[in-house]
mmCIF file of C-alpha atoms in Angstrom:
data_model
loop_
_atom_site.group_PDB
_atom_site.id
_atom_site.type_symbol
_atom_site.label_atom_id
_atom_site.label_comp_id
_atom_site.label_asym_id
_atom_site.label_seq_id
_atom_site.Cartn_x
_atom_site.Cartn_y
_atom_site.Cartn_z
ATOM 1 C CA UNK A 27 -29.042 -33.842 -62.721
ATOM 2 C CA UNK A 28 -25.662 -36.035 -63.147
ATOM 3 C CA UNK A 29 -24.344 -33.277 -65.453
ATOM 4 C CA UNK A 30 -24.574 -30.408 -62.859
ATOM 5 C CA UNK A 31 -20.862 -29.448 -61.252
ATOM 6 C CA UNK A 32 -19.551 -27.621 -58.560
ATOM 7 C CA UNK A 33 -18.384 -24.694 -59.294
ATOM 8 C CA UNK A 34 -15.266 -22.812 -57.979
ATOM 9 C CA UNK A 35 -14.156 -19.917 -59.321
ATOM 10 C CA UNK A 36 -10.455 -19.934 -60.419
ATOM 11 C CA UNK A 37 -9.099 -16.979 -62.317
ATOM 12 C CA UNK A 38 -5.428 -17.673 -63.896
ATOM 13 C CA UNK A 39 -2.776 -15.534 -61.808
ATOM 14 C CA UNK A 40 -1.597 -14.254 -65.295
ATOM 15 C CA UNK A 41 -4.974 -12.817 -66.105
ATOM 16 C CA UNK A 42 -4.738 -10.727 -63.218
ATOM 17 C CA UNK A 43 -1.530 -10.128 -64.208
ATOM 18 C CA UNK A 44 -2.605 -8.834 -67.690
ATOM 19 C CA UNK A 45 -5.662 -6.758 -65.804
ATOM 20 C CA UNK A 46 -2.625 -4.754 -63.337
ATOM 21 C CA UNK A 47 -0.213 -4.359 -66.636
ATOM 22 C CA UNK A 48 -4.105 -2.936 -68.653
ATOM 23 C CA UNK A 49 -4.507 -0.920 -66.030
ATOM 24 C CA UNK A 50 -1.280 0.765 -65.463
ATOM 25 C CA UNK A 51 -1.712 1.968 -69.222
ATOM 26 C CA UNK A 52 -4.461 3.709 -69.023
ATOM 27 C CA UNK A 53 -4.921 6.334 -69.956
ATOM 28 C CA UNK A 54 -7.784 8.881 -68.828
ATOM 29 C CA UNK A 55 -9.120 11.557 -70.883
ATOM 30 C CA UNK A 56 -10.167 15.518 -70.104
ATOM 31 C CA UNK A 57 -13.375 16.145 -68.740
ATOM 32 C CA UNK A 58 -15.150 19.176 -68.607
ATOM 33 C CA UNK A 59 -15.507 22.012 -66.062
ATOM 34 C CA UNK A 60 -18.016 21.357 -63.761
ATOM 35 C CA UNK A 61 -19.995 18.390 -65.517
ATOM 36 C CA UNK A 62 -19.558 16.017 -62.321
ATOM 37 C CA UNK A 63 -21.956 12.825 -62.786
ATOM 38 C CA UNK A 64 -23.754 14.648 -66.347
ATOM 39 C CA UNK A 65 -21.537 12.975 -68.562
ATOM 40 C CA UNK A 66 -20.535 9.791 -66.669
ATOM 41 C CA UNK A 67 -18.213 9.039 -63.807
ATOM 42 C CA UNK A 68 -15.144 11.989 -63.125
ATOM 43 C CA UNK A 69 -13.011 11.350 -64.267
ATOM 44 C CA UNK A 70 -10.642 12.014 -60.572
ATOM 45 C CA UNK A 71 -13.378 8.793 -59.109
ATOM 46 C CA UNK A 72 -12.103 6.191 -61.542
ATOM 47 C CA UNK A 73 -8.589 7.134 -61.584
ATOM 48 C CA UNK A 74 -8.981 6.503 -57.990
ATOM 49 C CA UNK A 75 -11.043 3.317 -58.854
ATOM 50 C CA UNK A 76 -8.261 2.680 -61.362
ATOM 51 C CA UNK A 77 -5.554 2.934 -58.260
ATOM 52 C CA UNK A 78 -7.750 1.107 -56.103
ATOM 53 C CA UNK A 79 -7.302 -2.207 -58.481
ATOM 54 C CA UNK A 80 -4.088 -1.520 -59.246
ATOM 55 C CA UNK A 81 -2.574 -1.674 -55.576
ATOM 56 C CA UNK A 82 -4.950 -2.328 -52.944
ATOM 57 C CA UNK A 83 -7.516 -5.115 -54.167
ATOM 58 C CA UNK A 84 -7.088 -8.704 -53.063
ATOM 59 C CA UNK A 85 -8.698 -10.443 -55.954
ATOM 60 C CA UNK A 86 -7.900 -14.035 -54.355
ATOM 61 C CA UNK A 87 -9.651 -12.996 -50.494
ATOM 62 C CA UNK A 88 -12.861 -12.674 -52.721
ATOM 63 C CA UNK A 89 -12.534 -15.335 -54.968
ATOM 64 C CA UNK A 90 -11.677 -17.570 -51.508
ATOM 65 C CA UNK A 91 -15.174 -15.591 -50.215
ATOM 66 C CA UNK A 92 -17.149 -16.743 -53.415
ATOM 67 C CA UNK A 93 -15.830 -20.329 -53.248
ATOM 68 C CA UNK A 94 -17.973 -20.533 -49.703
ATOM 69 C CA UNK A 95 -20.544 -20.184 -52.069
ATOM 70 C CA UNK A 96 -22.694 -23.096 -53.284
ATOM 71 C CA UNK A 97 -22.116 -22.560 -56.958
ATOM 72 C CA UNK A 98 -22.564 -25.000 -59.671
ATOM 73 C CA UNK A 99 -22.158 -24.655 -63.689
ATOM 74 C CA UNK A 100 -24.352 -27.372 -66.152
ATOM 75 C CA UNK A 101 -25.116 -27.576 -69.775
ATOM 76 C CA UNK A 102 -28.815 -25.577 -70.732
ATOM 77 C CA UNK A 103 -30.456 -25.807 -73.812
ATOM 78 C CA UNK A 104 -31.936 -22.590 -75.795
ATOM 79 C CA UNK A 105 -33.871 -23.151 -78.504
ATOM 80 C CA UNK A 106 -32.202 -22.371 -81.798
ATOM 81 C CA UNK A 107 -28.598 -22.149 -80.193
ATOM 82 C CA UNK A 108 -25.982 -24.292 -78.993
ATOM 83 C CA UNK A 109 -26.078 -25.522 -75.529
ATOM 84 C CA UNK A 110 -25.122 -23.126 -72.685
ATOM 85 C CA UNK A 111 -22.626 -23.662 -69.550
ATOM 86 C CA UNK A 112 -24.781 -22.165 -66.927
ATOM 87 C CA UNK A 113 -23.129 -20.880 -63.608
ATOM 88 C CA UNK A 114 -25.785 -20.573 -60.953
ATOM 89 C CA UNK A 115 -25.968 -20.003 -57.374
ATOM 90 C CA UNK A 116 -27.878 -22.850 -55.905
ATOM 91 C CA UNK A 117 -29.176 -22.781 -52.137
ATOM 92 C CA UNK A 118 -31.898 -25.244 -51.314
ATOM 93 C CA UNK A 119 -33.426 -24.586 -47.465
ATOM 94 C CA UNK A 120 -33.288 -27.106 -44.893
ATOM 95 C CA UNK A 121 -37.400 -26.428 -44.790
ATOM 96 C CA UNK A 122 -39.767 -28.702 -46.344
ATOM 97 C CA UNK A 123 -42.439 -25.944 -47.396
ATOM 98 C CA UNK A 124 -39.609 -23.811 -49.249
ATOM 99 C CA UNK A 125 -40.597 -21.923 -52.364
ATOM 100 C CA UNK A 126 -38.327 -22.426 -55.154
ATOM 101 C CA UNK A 127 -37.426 -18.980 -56.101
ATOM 102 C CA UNK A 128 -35.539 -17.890 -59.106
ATOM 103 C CA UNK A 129 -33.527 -14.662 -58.569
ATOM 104 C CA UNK A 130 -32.720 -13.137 -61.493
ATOM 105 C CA UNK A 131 -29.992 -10.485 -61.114
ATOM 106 C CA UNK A 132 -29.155 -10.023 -65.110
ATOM 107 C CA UNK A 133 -26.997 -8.264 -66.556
ATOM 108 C CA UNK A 134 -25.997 -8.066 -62.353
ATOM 109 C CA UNK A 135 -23.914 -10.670 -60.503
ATOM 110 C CA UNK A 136 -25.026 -13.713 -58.631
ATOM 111 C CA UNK A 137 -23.136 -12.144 -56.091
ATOM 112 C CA UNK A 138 -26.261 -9.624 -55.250
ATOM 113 C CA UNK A 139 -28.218 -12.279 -53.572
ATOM 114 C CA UNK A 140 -25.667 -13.482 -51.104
ATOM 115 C CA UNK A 141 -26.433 -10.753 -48.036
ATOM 116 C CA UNK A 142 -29.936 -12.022 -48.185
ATOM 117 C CA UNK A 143 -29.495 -15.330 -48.921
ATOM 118 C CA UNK A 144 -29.538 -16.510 -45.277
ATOM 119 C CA UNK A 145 -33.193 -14.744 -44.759
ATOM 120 C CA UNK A 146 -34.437 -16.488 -47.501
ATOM 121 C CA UNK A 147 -33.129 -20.057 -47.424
ATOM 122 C CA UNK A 148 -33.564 -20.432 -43.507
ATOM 123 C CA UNK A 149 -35.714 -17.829 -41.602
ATOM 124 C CA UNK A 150 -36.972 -17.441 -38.447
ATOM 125 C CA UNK A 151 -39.933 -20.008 -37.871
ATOM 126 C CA UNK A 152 -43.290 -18.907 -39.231
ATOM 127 C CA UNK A 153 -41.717 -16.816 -42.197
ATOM 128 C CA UNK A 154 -41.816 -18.430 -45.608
ATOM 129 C CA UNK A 155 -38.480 -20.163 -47.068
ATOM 130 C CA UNK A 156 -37.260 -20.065 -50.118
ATOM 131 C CA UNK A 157 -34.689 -22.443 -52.251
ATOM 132 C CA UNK A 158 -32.600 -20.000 -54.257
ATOM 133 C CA UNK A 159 -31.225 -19.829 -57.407
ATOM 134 C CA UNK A 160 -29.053 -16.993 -58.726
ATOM 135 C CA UNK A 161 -27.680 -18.003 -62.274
ATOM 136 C CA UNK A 162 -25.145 -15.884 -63.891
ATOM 137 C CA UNK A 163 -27.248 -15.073 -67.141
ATOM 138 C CA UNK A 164 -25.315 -15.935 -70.605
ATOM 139 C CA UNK A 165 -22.548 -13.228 -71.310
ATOM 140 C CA UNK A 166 -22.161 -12.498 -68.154
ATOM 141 C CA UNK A 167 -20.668 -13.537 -65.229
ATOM 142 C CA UNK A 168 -19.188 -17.724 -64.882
ATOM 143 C CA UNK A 169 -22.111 -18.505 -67.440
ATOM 144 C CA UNK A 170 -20.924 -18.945 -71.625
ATOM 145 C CA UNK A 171 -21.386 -16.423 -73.870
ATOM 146 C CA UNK A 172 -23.478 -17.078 -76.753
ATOM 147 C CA UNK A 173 -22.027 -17.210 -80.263
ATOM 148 C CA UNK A 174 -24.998 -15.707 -82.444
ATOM 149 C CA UNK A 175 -27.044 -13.113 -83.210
ATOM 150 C CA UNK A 176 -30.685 -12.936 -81.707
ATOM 151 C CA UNK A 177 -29.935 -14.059 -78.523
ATOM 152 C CA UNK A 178 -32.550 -11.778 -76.237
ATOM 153 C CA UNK A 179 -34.719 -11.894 -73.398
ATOM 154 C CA UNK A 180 -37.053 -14.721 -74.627
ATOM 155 C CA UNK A 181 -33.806 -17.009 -74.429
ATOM 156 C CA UNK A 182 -32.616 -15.864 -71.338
ATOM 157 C CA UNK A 183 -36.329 -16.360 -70.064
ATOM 158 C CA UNK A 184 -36.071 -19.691 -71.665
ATOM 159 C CA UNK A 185 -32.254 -20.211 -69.701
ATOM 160 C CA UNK A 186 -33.626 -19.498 -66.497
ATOM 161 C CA UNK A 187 -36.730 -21.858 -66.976
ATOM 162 C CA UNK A 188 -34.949 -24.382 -68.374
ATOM 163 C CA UNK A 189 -32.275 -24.718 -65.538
ATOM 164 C CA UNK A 190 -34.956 -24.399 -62.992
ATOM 165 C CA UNK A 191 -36.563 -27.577 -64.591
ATOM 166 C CA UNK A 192 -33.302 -29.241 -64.756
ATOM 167 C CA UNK A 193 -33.011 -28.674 -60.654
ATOM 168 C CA UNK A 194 -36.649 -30.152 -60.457
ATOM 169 C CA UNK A 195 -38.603 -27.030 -60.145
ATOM 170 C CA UNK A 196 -41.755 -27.059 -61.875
ATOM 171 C CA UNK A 197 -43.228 -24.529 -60.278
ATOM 172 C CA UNK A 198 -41.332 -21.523 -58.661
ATOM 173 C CA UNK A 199 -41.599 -17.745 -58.229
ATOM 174 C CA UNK A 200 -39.025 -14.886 -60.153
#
């Protein structure tokens, strides 16, 4: 397990830059009369999305929030592809009978498992305990994209095994 990192999540300030200057020049397109959610989001709720980003979000409060986080990155094999950087969410529980439990959130962010993550890793006593991983699956998220064709859900099924191995998990529930 020598080659698994902390993780903190770092964004350069002149990507955000470039996101404010991408989103200033957009550009939104008619809609029809009427058609509300039929034919995607109105139009009116992302421009006020759009706005939203633009002048009121405070990327760096969350990235501070998800760098309370106990994230890590490591290198995963797949089978028939280069080796993966991995970002996962890793809380063990302080409880000796705790269930290794994968939660797999793709193509969703680790990020979902964090309002429950204090249930699961340390409940009250008498309720089952979990050790959690959230990984961020390949193209997505902190985790590396993959390079090739034919990269599907047998390989992120093998990602997702394979790092739970590499954190000593041979046996764990999804």
């Amino acid at each position: 397990m020598a080659d698994i990192k902390p993780y903190q999540v770092s964004i350069p300030e002149e990507a955000l830059k470039k996101l404010k200057a991408k989103l200033a020049l957009t550009s939104f397109p008619d809609e029809l009369d009427d058609a509300e959610w039929d034919y995607g989001a109105p139009s009116a709720d992302v421009q006020r999305l759009v706005k939203y980003w633009q002048e009121k979000y405070d990327w760096r409060h969350h990235e501070a929030e998800m760098n309370k986080l106990p994230q890590y990155i490591t290198l995963i094999s797949v089978k028939g592809f280069d080796d993966l950087d991995i970002h996962f969410l890793h809380q063990p529980s302080p409880k000796k009978t705790a269930i290794p439990l994968l939660f797999s959130v793709g193509p969703g962010s680790f990020l979902e498992v964090t309002k429950i993550l204090p249930l699961l890793a340390n409940p009250k006593d008498g309720e089952p305990a979990f050790h959690i991983v959230a990984p961020s699956i390949p193209n997505f998220g902190f985790s590396q994209g993959v390079k090739k064709k034919g990269f599907g859900i047998p390989q992120y099924a093998e990602t997702c095994h394979n790092l739970m191995q590499k954190l000593g998990y041979t046996q764990y529930g999804v």
